[in-house]
Tab-separated table of C-alpha atoms in Angstrom:
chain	number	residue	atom	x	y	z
A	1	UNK	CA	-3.642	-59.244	-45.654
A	2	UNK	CA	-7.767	-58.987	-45.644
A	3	UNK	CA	-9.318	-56.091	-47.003
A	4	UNK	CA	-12.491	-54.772	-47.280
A	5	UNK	CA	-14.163	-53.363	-50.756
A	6	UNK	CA	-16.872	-50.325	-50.768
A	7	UNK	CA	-20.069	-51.892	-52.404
A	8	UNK	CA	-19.754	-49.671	-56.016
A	9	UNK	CA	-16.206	-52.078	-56.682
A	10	UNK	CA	-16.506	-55.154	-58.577
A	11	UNK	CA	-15.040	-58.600	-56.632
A	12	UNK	CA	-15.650	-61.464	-59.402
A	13	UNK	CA	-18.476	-63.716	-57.788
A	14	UNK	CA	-19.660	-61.234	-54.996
A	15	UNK	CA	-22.592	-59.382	-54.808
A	16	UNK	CA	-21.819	-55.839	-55.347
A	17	UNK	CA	-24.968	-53.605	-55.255
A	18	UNK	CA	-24.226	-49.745	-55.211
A	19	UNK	CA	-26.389	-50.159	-52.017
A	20	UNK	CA	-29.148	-49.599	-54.255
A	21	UNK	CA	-32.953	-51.420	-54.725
A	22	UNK	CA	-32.967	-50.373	-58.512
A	23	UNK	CA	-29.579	-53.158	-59.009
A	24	UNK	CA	-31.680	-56.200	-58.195
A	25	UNK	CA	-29.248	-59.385	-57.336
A	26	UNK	CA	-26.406	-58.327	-59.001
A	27	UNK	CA	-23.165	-60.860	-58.957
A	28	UNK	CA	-20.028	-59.204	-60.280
A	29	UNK	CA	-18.647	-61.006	-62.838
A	30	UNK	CA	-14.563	-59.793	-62.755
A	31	UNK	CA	-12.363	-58.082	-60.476
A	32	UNK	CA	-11.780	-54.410	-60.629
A	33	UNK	CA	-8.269	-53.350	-62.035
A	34	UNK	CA	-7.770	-51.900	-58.075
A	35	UNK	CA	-9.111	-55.917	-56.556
A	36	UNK	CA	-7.097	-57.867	-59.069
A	37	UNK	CA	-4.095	-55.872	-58.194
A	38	UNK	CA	-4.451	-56.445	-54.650
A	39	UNK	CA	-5.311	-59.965	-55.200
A	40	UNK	CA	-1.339	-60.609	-57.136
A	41	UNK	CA	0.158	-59.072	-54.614
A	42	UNK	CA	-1.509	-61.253	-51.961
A	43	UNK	CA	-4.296	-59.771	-50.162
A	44	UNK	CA	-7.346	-61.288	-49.571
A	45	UNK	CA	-10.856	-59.209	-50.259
A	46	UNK	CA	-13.378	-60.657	-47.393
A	47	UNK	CA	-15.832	-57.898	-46.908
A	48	UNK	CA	-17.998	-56.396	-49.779
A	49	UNK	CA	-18.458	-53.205	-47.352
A	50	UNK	CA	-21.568	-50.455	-47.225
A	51	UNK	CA	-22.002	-47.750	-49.045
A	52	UNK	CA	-24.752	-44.691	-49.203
A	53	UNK	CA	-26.654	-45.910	-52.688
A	54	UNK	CA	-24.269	-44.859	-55.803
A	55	UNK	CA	-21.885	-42.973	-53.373
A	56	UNK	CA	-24.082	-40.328	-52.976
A	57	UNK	CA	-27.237	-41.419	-51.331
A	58	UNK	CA	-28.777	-40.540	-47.860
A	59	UNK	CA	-27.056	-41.959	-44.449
A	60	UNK	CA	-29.842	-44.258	-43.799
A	61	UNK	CA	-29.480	-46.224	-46.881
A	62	UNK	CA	-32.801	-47.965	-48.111
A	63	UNK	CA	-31.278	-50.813	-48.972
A	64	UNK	CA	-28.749	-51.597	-46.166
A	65	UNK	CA	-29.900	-49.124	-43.257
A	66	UNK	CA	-27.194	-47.118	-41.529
A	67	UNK	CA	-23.384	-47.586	-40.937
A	68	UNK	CA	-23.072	-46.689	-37.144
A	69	UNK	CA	-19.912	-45.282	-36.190
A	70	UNK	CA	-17.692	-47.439	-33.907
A	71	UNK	CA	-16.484	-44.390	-31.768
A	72	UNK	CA	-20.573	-43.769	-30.985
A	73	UNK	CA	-22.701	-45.535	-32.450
A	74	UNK	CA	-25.497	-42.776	-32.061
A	75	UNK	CA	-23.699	-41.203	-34.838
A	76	UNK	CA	-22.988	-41.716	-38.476
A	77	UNK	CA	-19.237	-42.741	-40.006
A	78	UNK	CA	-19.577	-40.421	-42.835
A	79	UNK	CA	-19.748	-41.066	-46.468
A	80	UNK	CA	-20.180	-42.776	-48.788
A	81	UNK	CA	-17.483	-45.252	-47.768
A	82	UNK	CA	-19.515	-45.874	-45.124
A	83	UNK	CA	-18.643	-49.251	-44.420
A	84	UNK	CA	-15.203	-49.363	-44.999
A	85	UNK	CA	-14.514	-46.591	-42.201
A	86	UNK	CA	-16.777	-48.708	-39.917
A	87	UNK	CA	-15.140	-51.899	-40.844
A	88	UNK	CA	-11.441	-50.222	-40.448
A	89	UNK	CA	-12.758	-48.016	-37.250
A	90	UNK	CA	-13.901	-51.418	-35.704
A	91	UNK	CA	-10.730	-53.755	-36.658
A	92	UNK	CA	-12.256	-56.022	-39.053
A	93	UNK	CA	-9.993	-55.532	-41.163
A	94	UNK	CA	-6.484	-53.814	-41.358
A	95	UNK	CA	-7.433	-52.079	-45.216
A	96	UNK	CA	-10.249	-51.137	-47.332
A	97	UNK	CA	-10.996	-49.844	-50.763
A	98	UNK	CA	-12.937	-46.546	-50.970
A	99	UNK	CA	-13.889	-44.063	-53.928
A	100	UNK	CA	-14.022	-40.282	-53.359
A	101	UNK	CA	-16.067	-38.231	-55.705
A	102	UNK	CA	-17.068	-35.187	-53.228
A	103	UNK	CA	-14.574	-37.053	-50.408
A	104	UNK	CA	-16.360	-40.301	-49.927
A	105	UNK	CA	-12.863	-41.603	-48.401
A	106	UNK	CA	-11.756	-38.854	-46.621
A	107	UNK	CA	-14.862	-37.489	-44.784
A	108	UNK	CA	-15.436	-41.068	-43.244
A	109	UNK	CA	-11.269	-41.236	-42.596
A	110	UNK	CA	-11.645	-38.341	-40.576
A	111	UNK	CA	-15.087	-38.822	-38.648
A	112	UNK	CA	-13.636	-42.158	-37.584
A	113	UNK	CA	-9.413	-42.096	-36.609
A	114	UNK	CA	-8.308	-43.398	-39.968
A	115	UNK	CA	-5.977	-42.108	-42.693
A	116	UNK	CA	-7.133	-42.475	-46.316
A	117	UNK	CA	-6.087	-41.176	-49.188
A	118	UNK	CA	-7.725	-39.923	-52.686
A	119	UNK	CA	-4.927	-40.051	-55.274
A	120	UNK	CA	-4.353	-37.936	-58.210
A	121	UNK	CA	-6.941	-37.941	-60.312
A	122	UNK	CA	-6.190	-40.895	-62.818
A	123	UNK	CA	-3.180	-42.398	-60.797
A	124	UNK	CA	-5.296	-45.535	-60.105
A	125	UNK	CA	-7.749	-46.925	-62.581
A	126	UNK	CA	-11.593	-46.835	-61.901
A	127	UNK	CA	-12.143	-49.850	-64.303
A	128	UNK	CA	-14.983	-52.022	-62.798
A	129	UNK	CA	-16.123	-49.034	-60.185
A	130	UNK	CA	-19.548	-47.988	-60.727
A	131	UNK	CA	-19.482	-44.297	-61.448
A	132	UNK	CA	-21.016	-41.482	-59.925
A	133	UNK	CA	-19.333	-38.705	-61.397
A	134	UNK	CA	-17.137	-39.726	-64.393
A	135	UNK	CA	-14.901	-36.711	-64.443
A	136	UNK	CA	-14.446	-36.426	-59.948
A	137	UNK	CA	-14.394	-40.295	-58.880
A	138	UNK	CA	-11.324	-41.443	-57.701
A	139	UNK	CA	-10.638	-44.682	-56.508
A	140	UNK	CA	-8.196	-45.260	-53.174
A	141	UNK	CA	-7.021	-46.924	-49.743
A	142	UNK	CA	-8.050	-46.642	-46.406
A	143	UNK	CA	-6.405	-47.632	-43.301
A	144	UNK	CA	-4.964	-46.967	-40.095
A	145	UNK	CA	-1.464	-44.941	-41.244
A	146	UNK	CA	0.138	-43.278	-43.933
A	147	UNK	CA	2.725	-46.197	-43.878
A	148	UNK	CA	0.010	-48.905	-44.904
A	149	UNK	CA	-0.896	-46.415	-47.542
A	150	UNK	CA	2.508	-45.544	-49.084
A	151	UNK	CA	2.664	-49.582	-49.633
A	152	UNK	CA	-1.056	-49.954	-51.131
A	153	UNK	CA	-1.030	-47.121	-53.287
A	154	UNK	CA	2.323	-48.342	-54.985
A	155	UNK	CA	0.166	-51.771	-55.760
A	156	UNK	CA	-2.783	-49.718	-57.033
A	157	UNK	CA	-0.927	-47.540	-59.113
A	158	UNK	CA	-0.097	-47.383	-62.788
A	159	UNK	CA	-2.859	-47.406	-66.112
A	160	UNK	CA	-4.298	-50.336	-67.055
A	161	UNK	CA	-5.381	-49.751	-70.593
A	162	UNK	CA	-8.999	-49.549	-69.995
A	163	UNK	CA	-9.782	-46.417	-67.869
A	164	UNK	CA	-9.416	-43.556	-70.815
A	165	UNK	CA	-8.420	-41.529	-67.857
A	166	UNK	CA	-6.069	-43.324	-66.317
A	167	UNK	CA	-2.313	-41.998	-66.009
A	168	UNK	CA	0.582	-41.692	-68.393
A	169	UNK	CA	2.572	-45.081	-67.224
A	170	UNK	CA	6.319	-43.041	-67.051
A	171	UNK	CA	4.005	-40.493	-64.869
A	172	UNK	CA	2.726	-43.599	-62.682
A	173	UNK	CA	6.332	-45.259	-62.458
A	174	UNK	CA	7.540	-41.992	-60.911
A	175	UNK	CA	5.317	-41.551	-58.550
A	176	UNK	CA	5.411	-45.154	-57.472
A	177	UNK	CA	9.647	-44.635	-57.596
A	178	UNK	CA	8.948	-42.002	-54.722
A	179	UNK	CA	6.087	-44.343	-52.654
A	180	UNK	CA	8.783	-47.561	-52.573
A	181	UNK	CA	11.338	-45.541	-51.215
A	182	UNK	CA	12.371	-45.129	-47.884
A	183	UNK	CA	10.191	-43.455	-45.417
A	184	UNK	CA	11.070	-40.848	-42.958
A	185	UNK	CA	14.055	-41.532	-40.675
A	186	UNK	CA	13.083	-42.362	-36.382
A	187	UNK	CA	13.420	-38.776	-35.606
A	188	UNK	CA	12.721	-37.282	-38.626
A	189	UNK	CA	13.250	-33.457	-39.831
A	190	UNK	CA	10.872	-31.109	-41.675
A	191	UNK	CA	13.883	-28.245	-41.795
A	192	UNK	CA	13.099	-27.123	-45.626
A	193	UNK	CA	9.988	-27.854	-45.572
A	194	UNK	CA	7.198	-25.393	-46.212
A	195	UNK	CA	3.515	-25.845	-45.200
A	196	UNK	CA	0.573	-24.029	-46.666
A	197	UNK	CA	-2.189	-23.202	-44.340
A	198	UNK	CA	-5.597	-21.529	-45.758
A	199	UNK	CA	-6.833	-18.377	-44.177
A	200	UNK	CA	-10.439	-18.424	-45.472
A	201	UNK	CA	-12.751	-21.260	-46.645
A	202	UNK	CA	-11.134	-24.319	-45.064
A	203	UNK	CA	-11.383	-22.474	-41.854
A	204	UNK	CA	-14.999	-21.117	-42.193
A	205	UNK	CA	-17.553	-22.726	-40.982
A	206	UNK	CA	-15.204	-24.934	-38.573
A	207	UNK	CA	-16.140	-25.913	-35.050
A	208	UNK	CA	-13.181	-24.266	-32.625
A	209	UNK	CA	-12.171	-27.530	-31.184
A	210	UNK	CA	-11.602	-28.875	-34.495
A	211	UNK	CA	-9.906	-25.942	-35.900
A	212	UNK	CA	-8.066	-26.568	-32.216
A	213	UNK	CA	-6.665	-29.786	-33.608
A	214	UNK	CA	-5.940	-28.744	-37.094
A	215	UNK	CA	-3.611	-25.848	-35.494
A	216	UNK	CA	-1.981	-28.734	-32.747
A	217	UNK	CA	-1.065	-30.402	-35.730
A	218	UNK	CA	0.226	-27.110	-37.895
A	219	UNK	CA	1.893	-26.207	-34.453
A	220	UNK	CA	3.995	-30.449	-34.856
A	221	UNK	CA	5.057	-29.825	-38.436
A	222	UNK	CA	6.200	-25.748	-37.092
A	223	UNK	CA	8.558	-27.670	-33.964
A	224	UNK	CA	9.865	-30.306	-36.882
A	225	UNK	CA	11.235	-27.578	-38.786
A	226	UNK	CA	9.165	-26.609	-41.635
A	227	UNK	CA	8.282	-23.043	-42.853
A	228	UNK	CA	4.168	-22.559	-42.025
A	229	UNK	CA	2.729	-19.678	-44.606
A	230	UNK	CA	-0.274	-18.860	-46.045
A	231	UNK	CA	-1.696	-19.615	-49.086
A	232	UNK	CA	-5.383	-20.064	-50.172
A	233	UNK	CA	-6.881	-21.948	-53.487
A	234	UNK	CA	-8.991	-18.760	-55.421
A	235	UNK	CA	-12.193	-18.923	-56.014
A	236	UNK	CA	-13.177	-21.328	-53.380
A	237	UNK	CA	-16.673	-20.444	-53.768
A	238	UNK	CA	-17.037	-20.755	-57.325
A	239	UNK	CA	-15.256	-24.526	-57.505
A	240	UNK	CA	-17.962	-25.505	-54.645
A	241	UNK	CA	-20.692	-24.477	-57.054
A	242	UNK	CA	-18.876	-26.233	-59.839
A	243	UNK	CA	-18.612	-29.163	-58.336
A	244	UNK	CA	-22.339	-29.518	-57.203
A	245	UNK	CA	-23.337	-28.892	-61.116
A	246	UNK	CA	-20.676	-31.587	-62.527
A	247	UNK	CA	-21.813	-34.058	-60.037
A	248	UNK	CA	-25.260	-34.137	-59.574
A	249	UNK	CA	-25.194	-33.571	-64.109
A	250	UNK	CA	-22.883	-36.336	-64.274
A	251	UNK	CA	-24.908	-38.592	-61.644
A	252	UNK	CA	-27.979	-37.819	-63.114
A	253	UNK	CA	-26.779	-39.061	-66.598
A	254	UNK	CA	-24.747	-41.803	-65.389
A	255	UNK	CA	-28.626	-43.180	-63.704
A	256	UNK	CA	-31.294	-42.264	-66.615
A	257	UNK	CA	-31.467	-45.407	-67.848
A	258	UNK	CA	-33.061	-46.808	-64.862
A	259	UNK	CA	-35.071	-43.480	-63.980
A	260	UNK	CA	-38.223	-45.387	-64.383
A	261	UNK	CA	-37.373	-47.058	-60.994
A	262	UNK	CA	-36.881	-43.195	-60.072
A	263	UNK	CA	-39.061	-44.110	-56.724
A	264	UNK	CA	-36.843	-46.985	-55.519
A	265	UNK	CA	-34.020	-44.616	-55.511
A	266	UNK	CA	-33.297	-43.570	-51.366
A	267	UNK	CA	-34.232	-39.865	-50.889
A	268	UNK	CA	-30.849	-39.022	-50.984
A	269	UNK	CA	-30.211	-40.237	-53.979
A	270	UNK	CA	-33.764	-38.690	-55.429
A	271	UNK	CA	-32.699	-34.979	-54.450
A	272	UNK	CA	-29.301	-35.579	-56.343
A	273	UNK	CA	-30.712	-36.333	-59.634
A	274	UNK	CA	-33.434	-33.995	-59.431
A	275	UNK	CA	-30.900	-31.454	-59.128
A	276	UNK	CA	-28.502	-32.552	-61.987
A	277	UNK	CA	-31.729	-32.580	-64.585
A	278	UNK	CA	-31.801	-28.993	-63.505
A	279	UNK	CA	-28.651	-26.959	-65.318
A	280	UNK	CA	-28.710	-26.374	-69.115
A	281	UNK	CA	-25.629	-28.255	-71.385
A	282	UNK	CA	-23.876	-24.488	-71.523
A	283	UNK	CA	-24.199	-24.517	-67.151
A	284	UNK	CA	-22.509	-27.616	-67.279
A	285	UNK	CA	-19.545	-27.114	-69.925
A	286	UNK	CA	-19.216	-24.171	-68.227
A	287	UNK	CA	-18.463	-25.704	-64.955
A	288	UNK	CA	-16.022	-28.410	-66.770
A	289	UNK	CA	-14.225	-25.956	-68.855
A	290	UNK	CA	-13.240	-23.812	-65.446
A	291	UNK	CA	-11.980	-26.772	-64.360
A	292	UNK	CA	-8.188	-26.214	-66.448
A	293	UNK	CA	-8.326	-22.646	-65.254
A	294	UNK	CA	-8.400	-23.845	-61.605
A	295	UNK	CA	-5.763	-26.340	-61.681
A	296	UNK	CA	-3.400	-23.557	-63.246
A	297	UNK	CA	-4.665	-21.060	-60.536
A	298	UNK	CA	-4.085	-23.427	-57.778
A	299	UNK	CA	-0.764	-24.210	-58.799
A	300	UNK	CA	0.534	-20.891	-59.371
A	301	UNK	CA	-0.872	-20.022	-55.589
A	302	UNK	CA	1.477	-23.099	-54.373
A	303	UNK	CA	4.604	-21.895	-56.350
A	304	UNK	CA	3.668	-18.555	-55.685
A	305	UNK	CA	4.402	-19.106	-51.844
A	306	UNK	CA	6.972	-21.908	-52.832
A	307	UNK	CA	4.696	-25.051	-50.727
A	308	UNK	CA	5.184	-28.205	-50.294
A	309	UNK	CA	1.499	-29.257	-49.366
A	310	UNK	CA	-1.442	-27.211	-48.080
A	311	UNK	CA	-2.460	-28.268	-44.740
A	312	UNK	CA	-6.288	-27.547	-43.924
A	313	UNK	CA	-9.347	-28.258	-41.079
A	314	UNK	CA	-10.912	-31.914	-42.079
A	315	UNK	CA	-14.189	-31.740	-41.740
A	316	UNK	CA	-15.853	-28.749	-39.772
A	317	UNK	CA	-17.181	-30.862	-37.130
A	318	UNK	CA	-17.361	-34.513	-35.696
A	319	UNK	CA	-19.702	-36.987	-36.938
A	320	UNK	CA	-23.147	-36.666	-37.258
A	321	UNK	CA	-25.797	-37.501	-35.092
A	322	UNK	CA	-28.290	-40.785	-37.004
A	323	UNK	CA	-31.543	-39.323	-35.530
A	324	UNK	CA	-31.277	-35.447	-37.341
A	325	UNK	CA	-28.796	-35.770	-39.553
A	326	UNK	CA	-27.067	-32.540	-38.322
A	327	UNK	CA	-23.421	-31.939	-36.742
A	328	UNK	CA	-22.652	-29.880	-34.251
A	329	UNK	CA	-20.036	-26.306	-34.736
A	330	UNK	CA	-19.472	-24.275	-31.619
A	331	UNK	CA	-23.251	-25.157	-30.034
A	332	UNK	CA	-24.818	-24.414	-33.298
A	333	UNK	CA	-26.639	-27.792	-35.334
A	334	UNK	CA	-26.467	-27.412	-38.473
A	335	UNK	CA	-27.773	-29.608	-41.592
A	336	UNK	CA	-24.897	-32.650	-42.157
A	337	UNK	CA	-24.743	-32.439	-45.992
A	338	UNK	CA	-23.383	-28.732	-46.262
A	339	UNK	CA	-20.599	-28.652	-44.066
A	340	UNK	CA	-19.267	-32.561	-44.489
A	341	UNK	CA	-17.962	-32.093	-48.300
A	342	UNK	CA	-17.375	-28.200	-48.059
A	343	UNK	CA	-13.489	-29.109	-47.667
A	344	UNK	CA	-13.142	-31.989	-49.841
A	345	UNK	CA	-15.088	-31.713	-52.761
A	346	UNK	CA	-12.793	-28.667	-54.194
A	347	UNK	CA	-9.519	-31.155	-53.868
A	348	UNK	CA	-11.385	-33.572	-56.042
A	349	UNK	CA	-12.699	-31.212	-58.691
A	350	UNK	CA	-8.781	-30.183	-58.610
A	351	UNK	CA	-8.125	-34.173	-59.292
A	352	UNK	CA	-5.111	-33.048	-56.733
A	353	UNK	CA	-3.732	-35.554	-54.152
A	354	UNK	CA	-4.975	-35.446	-50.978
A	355	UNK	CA	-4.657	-37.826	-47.690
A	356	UNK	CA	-6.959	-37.387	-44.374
A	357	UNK	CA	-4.899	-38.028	-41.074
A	358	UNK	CA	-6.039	-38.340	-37.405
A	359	UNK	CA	-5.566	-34.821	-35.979
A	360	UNK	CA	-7.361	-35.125	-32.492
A	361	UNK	CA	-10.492	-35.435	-30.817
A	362	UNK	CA	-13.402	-33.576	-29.988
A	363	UNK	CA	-15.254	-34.791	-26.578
A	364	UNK	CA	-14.511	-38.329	-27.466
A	365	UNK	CA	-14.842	-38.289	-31.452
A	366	UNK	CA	-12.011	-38.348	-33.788
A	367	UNK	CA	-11.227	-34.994	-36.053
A	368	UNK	CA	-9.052	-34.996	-39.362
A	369	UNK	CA	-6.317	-33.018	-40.507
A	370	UNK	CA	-6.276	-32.387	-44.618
A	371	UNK	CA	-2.906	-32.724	-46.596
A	372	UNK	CA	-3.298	-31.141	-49.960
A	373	UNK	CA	-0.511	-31.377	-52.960
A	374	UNK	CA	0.310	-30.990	-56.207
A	375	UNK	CA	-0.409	-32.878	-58.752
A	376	UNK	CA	1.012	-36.486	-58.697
A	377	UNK	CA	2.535	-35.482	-55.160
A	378	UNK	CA	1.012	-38.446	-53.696
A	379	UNK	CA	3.812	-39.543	-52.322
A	380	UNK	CA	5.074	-36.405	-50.588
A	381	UNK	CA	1.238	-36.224	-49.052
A	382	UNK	CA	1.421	-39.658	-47.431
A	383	UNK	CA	5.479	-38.923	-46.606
A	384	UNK	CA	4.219	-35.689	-43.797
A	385	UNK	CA	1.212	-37.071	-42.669
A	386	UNK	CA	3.640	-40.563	-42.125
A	387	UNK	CA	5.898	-37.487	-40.097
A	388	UNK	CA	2.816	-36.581	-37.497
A	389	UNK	CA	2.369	-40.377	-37.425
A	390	UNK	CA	6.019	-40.871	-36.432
A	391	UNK	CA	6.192	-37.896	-33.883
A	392	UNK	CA	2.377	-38.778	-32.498
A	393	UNK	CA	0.333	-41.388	-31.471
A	394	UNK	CA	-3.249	-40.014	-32.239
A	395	UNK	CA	-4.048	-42.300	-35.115
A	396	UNK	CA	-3.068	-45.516	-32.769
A	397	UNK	CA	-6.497	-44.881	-30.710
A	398	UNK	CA	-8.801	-47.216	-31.097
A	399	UNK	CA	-12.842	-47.057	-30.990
A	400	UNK	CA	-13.068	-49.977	-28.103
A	401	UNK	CA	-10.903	-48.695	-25.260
């Protein structure tokens, strides 16, 4: 099997760049723990793929230019995997390796048709990943259906004795127990199951058509048989703000010892450090330390209504448009950068599973569907959204017909 890998993930004797000006020529020396494990199993990397510079740089990268996306290529295929979506979107290859830090795999997954997934935080090691965010990256697949996924996640996952965060290996072997077993049955059943679906955030700043397909798709898992109810994660608001302080703090120590190339940097890039030189050590703690409390809060929400996954709105609106940067909700542009992460970033601050699906589309361009679980539910996450793939064909829909 080929497979592409995002541009911040070592392949030994590739160039692998960050999409950046400030990494010269660089020729990675090893395999990341996530390539060598694909390798023994018996894929084949062939594409070092784009990225936005670091993961978190502007759409028209500096070094690179701009991934268009194959369902219009007026438009952007979201970030910062940029090139793995386009790669995937365009059939170049049939899998990919992405990172997701503010939902670098699951923004693009959902502006163009695919399903990608960011595992629990730690489930797969980021050894040999250039970091952007030490305490949010995540390292995952991308492809065309949950089924490719529940096979190249069980590869991926598992410690590897080098990433300080990676997880527990009896955790790791359980989870990978529940990915290699069977998946759902021809005409499968949801009877028993019960789906979360958010009444606020998620939903608010959402273009109706999109929130159109998110509900088609709510409305699938409701005639399978499972129990729809709502739940919301609390203090939506204050994780966004969190996660904007870790991040750009993070990125901006993660890149200070090559801030004397400061104006090579894209603009994108630029504004993000700028902002993380900005909050005092006690601002950022601060935001870390909530971090526990969160997790707990979120948890007790999903027991607390007794769900099996939280279902949400991808993205608020289709891709955006190359020449403004903006997207479009209900007739209203509005600046891309604000809306694109508002539904993905919290998930990762969580570190809790969560898998992008095809939902729909929205005059012509693809819209994602969000699958949210607990901790080390991977497996579960991919297991429904393999369901809507069983029962649907949505995700089959390719860019060129």
């Amino acid at each position: 099997i080929f497979f592409g890998v995002k541009d911040i993930i070592d392949v030994a004797g590739a160039p692998v760049t960050a999409g950046s000006h400030t990494t010269g020529d660089r020729i990675a020396a090893t395999d990341a723990t996530a390539v060598a494990r694909l390798r023994a199993a018996g894929a084949i990397p062939v594409l070092i793929t784009a990225t936005t510079e670091f993961a978190c740089g502007a759409p028209h990268n500096a070094r690179y230019g701009a991934v268009t996306n194959p369902w219009d290529r007026s438009r952007w295929t979201g970030g910062s995997s940029t090139g793995s979506a386009g790669a995937l979107a365009a059939r170049l290859v049939p899998l990919a390796l992405g990172t997701d830090t503010g939902g670098s795999i699951r923004v693009p997954s959902a502006l163009c048709n695919l399903t990608g997934i960011k595992p629990t935080y730690g489930l797969v090691p980021r050894t040999g990943v250039a970091s952007l965010s030490w305490t949010l990256d995540h390292i995952g697949p991308m492809a065309r259906s949950a089924a490719d996924l529940r096979i190249v996640l069980d590869v991926l996952a598992g410690p590897d004795g080098l990433d300080p965060a990676a997880a527990p290996a009896p955790v790791a072997r359980e989870v990978q127990a529940a990915l290699a077993a069977v998946g759902p049955a021809e005409v499968p059943s949801l009877t028993g199951v019960r789906i979360g679906i958010p009444t606020v955030w998620f939903t608010d700043l959402c273009d109706a058509a999109v929130l159109g397909a998110w509900e088609s798709v709510v409305g699938t898992f409701r005639d399978l048989g499972a129990d729809i109810v709502a739940v919301d994660i609390p203090d939506a608001q204050r994780i966004h703000d969190d996660v904007t302080i870790v991040m750009t703090s993070e990125l901006a120590s993660n890149q200070e010892g090559a801030l004397a190339k400061f104006a090579d940097y894209d603009i994108g890039t630029q504004v993000r450090i700028a902002r993380g030189l900005v909050p005092s050590a006690v601002d950022y703690l601060r935001s870390v330390r909530r971090r526990t409390l969160a997790q707990r809060a979120a948890v007790e929400a999903f027991d607390a209504a007794g769900i099996d996954v939280l279902v949400t709105p991808g993205i608020g609106a289709t891709a955006a448009r190359l020449s403004d940067v903006t997207v479009e909700i209900d007739g209203v542009r509005h600046p891309m950068q604000p809306i694109v992460g508002r539904n993905t970033s919290l998930v990762d601050y969580l570190g809790f599973p969560a898998v992008m699906a095809p939902a729909g589309f929205v005059d012509g361009l693809p819209a994602g569907v969000q699958l949210v679980g607990r901790p080390w539910a991977d497996d579960t996450c991919l297991r429904l959204a393999h369901v809507l793939q069983t029962v649907t064909d949505v995700h089959t829909q390719r860019a060129d017909e």
